[in-house]
Short mmCIF file of C-alpha atoms in Angstrom, two decimals:
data_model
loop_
_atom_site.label_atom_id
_atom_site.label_comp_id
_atom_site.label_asym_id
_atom_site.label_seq_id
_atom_site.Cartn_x
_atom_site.Cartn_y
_atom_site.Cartn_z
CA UNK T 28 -26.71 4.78 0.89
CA UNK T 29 -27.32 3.43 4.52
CA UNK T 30 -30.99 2.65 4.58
CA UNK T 31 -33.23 4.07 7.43
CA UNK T 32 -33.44 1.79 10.26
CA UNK T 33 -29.57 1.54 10.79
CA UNK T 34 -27.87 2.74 13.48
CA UNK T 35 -24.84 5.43 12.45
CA UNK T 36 -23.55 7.99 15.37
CA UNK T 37 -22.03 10.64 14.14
CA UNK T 38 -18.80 10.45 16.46
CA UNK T 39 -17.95 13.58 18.59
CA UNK T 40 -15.18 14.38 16.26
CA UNK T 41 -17.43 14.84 13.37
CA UNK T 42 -19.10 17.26 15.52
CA UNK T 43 -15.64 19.00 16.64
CA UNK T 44 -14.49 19.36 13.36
CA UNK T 45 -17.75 21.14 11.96
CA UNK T 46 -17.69 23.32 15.16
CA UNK T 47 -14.22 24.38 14.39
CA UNK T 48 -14.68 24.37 10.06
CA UNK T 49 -17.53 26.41 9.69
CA UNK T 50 -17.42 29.66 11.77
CA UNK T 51 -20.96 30.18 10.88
CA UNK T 52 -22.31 27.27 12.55
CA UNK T 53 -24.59 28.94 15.29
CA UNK T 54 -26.37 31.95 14.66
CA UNK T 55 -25.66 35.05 16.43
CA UNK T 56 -28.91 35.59 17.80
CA UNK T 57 -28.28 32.63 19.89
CA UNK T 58 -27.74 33.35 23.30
CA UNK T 59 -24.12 32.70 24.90
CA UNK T 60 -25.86 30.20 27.09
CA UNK T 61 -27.52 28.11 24.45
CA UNK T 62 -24.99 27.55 21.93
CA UNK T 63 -22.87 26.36 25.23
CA UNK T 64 -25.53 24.03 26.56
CA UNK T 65 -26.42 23.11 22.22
CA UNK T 66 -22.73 21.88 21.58
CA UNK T 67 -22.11 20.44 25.32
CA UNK T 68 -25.05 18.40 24.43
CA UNK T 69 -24.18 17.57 20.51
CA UNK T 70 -20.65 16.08 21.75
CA UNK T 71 -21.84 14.45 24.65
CA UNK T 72 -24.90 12.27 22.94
CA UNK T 73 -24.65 10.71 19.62
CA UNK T 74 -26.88 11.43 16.78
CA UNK T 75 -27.66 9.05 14.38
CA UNK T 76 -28.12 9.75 10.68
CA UNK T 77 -31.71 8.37 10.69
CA UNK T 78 -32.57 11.08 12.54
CA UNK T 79 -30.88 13.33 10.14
CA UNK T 80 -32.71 12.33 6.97
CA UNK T 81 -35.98 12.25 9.03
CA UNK T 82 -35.11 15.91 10.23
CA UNK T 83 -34.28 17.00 6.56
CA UNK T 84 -37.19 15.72 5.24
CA UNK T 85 -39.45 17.20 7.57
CA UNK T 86 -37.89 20.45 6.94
CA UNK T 87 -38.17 20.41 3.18
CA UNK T 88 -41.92 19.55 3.63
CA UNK T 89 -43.03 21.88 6.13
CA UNK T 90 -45.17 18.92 7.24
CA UNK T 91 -44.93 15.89 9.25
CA UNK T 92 -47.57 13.91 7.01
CA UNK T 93 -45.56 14.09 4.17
CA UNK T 94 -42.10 14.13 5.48
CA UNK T 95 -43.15 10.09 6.75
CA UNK T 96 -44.76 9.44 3.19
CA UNK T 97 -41.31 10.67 1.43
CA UNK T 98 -39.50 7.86 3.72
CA UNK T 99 -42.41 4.87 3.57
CA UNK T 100 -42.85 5.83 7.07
CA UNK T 101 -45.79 6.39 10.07
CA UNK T 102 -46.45 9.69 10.37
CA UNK T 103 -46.25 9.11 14.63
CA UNK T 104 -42.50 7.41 13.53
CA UNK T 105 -41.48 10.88 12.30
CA UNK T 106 -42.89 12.87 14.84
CA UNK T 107 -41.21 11.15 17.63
CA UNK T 108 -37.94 11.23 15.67
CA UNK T 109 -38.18 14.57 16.19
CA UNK T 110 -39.23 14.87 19.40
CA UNK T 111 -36.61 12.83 20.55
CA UNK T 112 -33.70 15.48 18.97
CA UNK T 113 -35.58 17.98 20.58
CA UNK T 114 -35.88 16.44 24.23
CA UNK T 115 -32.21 15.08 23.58
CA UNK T 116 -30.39 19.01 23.00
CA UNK T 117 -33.37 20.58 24.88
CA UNK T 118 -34.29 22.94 21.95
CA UNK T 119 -37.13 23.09 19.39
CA UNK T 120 -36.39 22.75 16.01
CA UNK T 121 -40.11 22.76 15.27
CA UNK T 122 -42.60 25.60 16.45
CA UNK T 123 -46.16 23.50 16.25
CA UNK T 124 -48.97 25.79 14.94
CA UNK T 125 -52.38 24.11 14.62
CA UNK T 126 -51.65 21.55 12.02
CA UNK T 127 -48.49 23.61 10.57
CA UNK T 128 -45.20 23.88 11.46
CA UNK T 129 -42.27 26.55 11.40
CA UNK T 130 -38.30 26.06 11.41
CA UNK T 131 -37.00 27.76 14.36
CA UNK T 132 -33.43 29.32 14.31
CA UNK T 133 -32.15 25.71 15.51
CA UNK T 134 -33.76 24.04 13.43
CA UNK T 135 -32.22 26.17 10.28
CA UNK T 136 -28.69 25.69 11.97
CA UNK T 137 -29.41 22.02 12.22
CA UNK T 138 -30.53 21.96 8.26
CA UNK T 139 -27.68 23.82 7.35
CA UNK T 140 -25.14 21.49 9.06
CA UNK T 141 -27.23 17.97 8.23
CA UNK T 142 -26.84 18.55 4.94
CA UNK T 143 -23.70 18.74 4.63
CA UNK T 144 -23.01 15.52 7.28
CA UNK T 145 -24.73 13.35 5.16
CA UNK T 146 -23.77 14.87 1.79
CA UNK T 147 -20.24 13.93 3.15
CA UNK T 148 -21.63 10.59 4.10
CA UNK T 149 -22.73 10.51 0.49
CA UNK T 150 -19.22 10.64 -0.90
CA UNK T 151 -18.20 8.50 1.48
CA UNK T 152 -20.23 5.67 0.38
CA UNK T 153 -19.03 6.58 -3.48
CA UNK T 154 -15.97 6.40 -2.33
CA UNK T 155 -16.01 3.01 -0.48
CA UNK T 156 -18.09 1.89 -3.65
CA UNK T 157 -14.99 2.58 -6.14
CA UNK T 158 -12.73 1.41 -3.80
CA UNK T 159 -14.05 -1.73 -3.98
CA UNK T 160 -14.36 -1.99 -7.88
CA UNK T 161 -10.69 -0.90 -8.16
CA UNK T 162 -11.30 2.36 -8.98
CA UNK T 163 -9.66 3.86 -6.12
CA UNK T 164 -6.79 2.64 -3.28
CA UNK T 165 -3.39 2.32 -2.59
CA UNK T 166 -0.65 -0.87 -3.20
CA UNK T 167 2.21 -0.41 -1.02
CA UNK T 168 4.89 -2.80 -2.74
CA UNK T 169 8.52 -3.12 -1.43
CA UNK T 170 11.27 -4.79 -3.40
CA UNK T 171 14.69 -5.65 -3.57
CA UNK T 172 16.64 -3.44 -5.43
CA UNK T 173 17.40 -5.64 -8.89
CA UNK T 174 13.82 -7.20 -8.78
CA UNK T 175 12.78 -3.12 -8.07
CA UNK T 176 14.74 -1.50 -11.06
CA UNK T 177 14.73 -3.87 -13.90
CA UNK T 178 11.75 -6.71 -13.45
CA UNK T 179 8.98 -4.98 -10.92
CA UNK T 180 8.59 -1.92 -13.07
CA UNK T 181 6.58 -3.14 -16.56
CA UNK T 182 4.39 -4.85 -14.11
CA UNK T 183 3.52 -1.86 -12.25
CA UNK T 184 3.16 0.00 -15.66
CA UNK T 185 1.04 -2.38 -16.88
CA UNK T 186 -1.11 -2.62 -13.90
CA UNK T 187 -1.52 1.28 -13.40
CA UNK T 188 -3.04 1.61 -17.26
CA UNK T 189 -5.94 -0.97 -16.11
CA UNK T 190 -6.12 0.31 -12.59
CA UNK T 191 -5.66 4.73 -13.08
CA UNK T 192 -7.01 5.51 -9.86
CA UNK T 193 -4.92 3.39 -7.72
CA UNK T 194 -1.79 4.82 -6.23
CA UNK T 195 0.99 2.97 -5.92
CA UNK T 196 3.99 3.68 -3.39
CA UNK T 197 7.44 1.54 -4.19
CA UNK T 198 10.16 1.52 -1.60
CA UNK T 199 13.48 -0.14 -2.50
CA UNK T 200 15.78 -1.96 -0.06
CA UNK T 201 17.70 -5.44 0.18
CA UNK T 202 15.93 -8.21 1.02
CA UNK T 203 16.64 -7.96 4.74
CA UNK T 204 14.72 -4.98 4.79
CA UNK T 205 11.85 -5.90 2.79
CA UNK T 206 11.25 -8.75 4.12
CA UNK T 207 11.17 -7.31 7.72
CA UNK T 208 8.63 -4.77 6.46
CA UNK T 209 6.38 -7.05 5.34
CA UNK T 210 6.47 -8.70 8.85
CA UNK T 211 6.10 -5.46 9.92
CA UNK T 212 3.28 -4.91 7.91
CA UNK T 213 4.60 -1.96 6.52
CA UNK T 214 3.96 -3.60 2.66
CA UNK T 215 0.86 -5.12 1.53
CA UNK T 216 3.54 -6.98 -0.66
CA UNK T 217 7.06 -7.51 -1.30
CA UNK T 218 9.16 -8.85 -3.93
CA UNK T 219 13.17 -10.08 -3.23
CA UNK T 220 14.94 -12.33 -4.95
CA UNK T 221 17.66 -13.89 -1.86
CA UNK T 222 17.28 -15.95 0.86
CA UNK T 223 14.99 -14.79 4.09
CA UNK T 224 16.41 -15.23 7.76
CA UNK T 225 14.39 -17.97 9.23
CA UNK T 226 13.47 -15.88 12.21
CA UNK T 227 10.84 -14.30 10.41
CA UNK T 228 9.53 -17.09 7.77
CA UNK T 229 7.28 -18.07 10.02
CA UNK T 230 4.72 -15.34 9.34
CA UNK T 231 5.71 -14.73 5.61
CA UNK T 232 3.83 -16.33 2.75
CA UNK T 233 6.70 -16.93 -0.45
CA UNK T 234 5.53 -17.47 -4.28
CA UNK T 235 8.25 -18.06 -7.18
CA UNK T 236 7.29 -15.35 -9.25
CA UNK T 237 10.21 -15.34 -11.53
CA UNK T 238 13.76 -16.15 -12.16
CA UNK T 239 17.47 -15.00 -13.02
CA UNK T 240 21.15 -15.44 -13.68
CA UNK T 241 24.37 -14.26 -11.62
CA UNK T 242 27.00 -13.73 -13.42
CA UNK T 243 30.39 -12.57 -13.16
CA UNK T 244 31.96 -9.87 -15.12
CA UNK T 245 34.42 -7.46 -15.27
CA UNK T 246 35.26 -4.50 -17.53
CA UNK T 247 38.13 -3.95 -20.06
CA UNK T 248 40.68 -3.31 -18.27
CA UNK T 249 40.31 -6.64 -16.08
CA UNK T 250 42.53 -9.30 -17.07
CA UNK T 251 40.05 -11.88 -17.68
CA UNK T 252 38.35 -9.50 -20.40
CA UNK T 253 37.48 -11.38 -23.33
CA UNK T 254 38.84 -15.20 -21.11
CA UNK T 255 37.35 -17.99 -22.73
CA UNK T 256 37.41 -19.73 -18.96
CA UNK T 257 38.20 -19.02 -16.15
CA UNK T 258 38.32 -21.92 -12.86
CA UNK T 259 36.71 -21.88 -10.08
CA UNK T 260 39.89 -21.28 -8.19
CA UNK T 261 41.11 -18.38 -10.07
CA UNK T 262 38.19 -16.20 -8.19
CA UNK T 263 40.59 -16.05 -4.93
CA UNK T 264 42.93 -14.47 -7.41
CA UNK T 265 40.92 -10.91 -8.35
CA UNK T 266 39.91 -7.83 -6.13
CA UNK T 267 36.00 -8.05 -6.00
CA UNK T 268 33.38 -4.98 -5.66
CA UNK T 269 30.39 -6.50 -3.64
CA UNK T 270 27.27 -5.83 -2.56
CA UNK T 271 26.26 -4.75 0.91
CA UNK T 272 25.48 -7.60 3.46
CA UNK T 273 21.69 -8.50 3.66
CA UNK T 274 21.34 -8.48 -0.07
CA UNK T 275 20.07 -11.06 -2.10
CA UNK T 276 22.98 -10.78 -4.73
CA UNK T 277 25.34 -11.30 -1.95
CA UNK T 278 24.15 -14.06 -0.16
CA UNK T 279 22.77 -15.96 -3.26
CA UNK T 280 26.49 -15.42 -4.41
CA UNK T 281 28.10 -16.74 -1.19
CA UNK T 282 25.87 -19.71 -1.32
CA UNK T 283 27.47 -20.65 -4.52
CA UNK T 284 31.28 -20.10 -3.52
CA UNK T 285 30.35 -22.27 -0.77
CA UNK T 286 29.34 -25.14 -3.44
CA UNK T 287 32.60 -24.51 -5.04
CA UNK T 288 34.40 -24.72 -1.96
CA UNK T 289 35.12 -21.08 -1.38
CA UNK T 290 34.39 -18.93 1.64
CA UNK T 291 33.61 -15.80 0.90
CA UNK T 292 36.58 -14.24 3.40
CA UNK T 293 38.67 -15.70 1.37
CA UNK T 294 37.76 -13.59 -1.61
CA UNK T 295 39.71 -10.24 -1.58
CA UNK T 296 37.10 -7.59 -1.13
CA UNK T 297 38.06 -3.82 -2.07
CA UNK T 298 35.05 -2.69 -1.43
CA UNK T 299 31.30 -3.02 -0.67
CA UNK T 300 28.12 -0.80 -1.98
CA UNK T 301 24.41 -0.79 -1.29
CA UNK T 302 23.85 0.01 -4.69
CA UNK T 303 24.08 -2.79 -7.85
CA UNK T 304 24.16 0.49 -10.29
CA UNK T 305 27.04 1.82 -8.13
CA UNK T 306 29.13 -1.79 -8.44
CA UNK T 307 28.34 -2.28 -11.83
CA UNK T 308 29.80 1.52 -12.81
CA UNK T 309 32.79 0.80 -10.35
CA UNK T 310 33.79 -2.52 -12.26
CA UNK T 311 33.11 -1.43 -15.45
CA UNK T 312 35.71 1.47 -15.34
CA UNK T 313 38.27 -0.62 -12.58
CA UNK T 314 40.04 -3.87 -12.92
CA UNK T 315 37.78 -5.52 -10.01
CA UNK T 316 35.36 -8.02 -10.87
CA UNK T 317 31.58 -8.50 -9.31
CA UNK T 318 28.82 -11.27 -8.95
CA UNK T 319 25.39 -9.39 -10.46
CA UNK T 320 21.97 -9.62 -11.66
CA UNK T 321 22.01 -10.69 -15.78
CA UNK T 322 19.28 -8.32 -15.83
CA UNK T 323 21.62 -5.39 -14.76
CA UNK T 324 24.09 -5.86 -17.41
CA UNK T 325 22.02 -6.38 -20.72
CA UNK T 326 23.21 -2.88 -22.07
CA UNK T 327 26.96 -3.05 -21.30
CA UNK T 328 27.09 -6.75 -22.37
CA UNK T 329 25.56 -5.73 -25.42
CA UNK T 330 27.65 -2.47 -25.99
CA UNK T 331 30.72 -4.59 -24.52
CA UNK T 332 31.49 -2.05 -21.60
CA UNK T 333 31.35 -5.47 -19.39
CA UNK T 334 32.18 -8.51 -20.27
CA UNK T 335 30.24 -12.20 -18.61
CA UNK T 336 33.05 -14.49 -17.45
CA UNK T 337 32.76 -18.12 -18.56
CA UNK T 338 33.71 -20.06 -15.13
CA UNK T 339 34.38 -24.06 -14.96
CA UNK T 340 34.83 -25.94 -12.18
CA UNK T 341 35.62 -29.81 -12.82
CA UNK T 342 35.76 -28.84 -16.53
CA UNK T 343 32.02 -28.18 -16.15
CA UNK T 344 30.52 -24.42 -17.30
CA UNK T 345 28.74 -23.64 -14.00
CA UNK T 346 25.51 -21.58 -13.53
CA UNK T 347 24.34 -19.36 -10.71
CA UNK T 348 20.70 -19.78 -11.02
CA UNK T 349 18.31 -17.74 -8.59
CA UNK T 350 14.33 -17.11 -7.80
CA UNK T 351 12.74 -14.04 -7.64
CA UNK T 352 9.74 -14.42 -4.73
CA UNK T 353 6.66 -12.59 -3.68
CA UNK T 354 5.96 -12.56 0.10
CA UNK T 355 3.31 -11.30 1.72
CA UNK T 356 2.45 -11.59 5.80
CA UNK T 357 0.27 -15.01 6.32
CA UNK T 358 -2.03 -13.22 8.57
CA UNK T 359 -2.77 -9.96 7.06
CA UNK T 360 -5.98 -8.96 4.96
CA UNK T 361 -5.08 -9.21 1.26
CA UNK T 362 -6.70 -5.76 -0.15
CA UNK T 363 -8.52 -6.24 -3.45
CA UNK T 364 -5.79 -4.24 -5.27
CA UNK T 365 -3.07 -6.25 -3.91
CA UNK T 366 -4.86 -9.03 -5.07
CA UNK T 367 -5.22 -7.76 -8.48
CA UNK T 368 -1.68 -6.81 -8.96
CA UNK T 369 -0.60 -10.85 -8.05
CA UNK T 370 -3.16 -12.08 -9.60
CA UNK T 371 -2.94 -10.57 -13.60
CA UNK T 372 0.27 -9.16 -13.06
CA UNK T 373 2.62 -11.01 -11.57
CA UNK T 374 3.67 -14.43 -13.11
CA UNK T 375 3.52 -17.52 -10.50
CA UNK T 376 4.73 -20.20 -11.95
CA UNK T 377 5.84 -22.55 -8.84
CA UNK T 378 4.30 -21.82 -5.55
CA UNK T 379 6.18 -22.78 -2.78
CA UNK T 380 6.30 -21.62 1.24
CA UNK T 381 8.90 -19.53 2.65
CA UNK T 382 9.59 -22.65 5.31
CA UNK T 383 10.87 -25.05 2.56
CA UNK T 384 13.25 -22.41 1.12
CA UNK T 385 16.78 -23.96 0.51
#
């Protein structure tokens, strides 16, 4: 709880919204002319919440004397607390008899509604308190859509049994588009797994958090169904099912042709999806082949719906290794549960920076 001493105005639309929430807020013996002059006054000077809890207490004593000894206070501190509310909004909250002293009617109003200002500030403060022990938030993630479906979600599984109260929002795209919300600040972090256009690395942080195969496959009624090798060259001579442009399948894919000496509009392309579950159902039931995540395919490799093609080039088996990366914007606050979630969560074996990406 903010101690006494500290300065906290309670902000005119504080005020607003309790003038428009509670429709009993001024009494109806008030006079048109009062409550007018009482709220043009309460939203034109601030209030702070010392003078609240000094109020309060003096109205649960009945008495200025021990109102101050309540909050280790001078008695003359408390009395010119109050005198200052009343000179501020021109009313008495206070009628001074002898040594006693009576709540007026705005003084009851102002009980009613202090209490529940700083009971709100109350749960305020509990609130801030488990936010910062994890025990509330939000972790706005965005991932590609492989790293999204098939290696992201255990970790968020995992992390939301230790961490119940935090809410976590996941929104799926290609790496283009994850990566620009992260620059955009529209993720506190994002995991992709291609290659990020250099106009935008500059203000992206980039961790390898993990790793995985490309393969190529095709389904049963493909030709090279069951091949025990196929050559490099032979790829120019089958329809392929790709992914969208801006994903990381694609352009990790490309990248390799290119090492093989094949440009990808060279490749005969009958069609291209957003979706890797949308290629991988098109090629397992066509006689197109496709370049896809390892992770993808466990299930129809295993149940042989789709079968991995063994290609050679210089009578070499050849691999299509990738990374899987987190990125997160270099100068944005890290929140504590973003933190969290890379820190026990995600696996980091080889940090590296998005500006020596290859």
């Amino acid at each position: 709880m903010a101690k006494l001493g500290q300065r906290n105005e309670i902000s005119s639309l504080t005020i607003r919204k309790l003038v428009r929430c509670n429709k009993c807020f001024f009494p109806p013996k008030q006079s048109i002319k009062s409550i007018n002059l009482f709220i043009a006054n309460f939203l034109a000077m601030g209030m702070t919440l010392d003078q609240l809890r000094i109020f309060l207490a003096a109205a649960d004593h009945m008495n200025f004397t021990r109102a101050a000894e309540a909050l280790y206070m001078t008695q003359s501190s408390v009395s010119a607390a109050i005198h200052n509310l009343e000179d501020r909004y021109d009313m008495k909250l206070f009628n001074r008899i002898g040594r006693h002293i009576e709540i007026t009617e705005a003084g009851r109003l102002l009980q009613v509604e202090a209490q529940k200002i700083l009971g709100q500030v109350t749960l305020t403060e509990r609130g801030l308190g488990e936010l910062s022990a994890l025990r509330r938030g939000e972790l706005h993630l965005g991932a590609s859509r492989t790293v999204g479906n098939y290696w992201l979600p255990p970790k968020i599984s995992r992390f939301k049994q230790q961490y119940p109260g935090i809410q976590i929002y996941c929104t799926l795209g290609n790496t283009k588009e994850i990566s620009a919300g992260i620059a955009n600040r529209k993720f506190d972090l994002g995991f992709v797994e291609g290659e990020i256009e250099p106009t935008i690395c500059k203000v992206l942080e980039l961790e390898t958090v993990g790793s995985d195969h490309l393969i190529i496959v095709v389904g049963k009624h493909h030709p090279w169904y069951k091949s025990a090798m196929i050559s490099a060259s032979e790829l120019l001579t089958t329809t392929w099912i790709m992914r969208e442009q801006g994903s990381g399948t694609r352009s990790m894919f490309e990248r390799a042709l290119g090492r093989w000496g094949i440009a990808c509009d060279q490749l005969k392309i009958a069609l291209e999806m957003s979706s890797g579950e949308m290629v991988k159902s098109v090629v397992e039931n066509g006689e197109s082949a496709t370049a896809i995540s390892k992770l993808m395919v466990k299930k129809e490799l295993r149940l042989k719906t789709l079968y991995e093609v063994p290609i050679y080039r210089l009578a070499r088996p050849v691999k299509i290794s990738r990374c899987f990366f987190k990125i997160r914007h270099r100068q944005c606050f890290q929140t504590r549960s973003s933190h969290a979630f890379s820190e026990n969560f995600v696996d980091q074996p080889k940090p590296s920076d998005v500006s020596s990406q290859r």
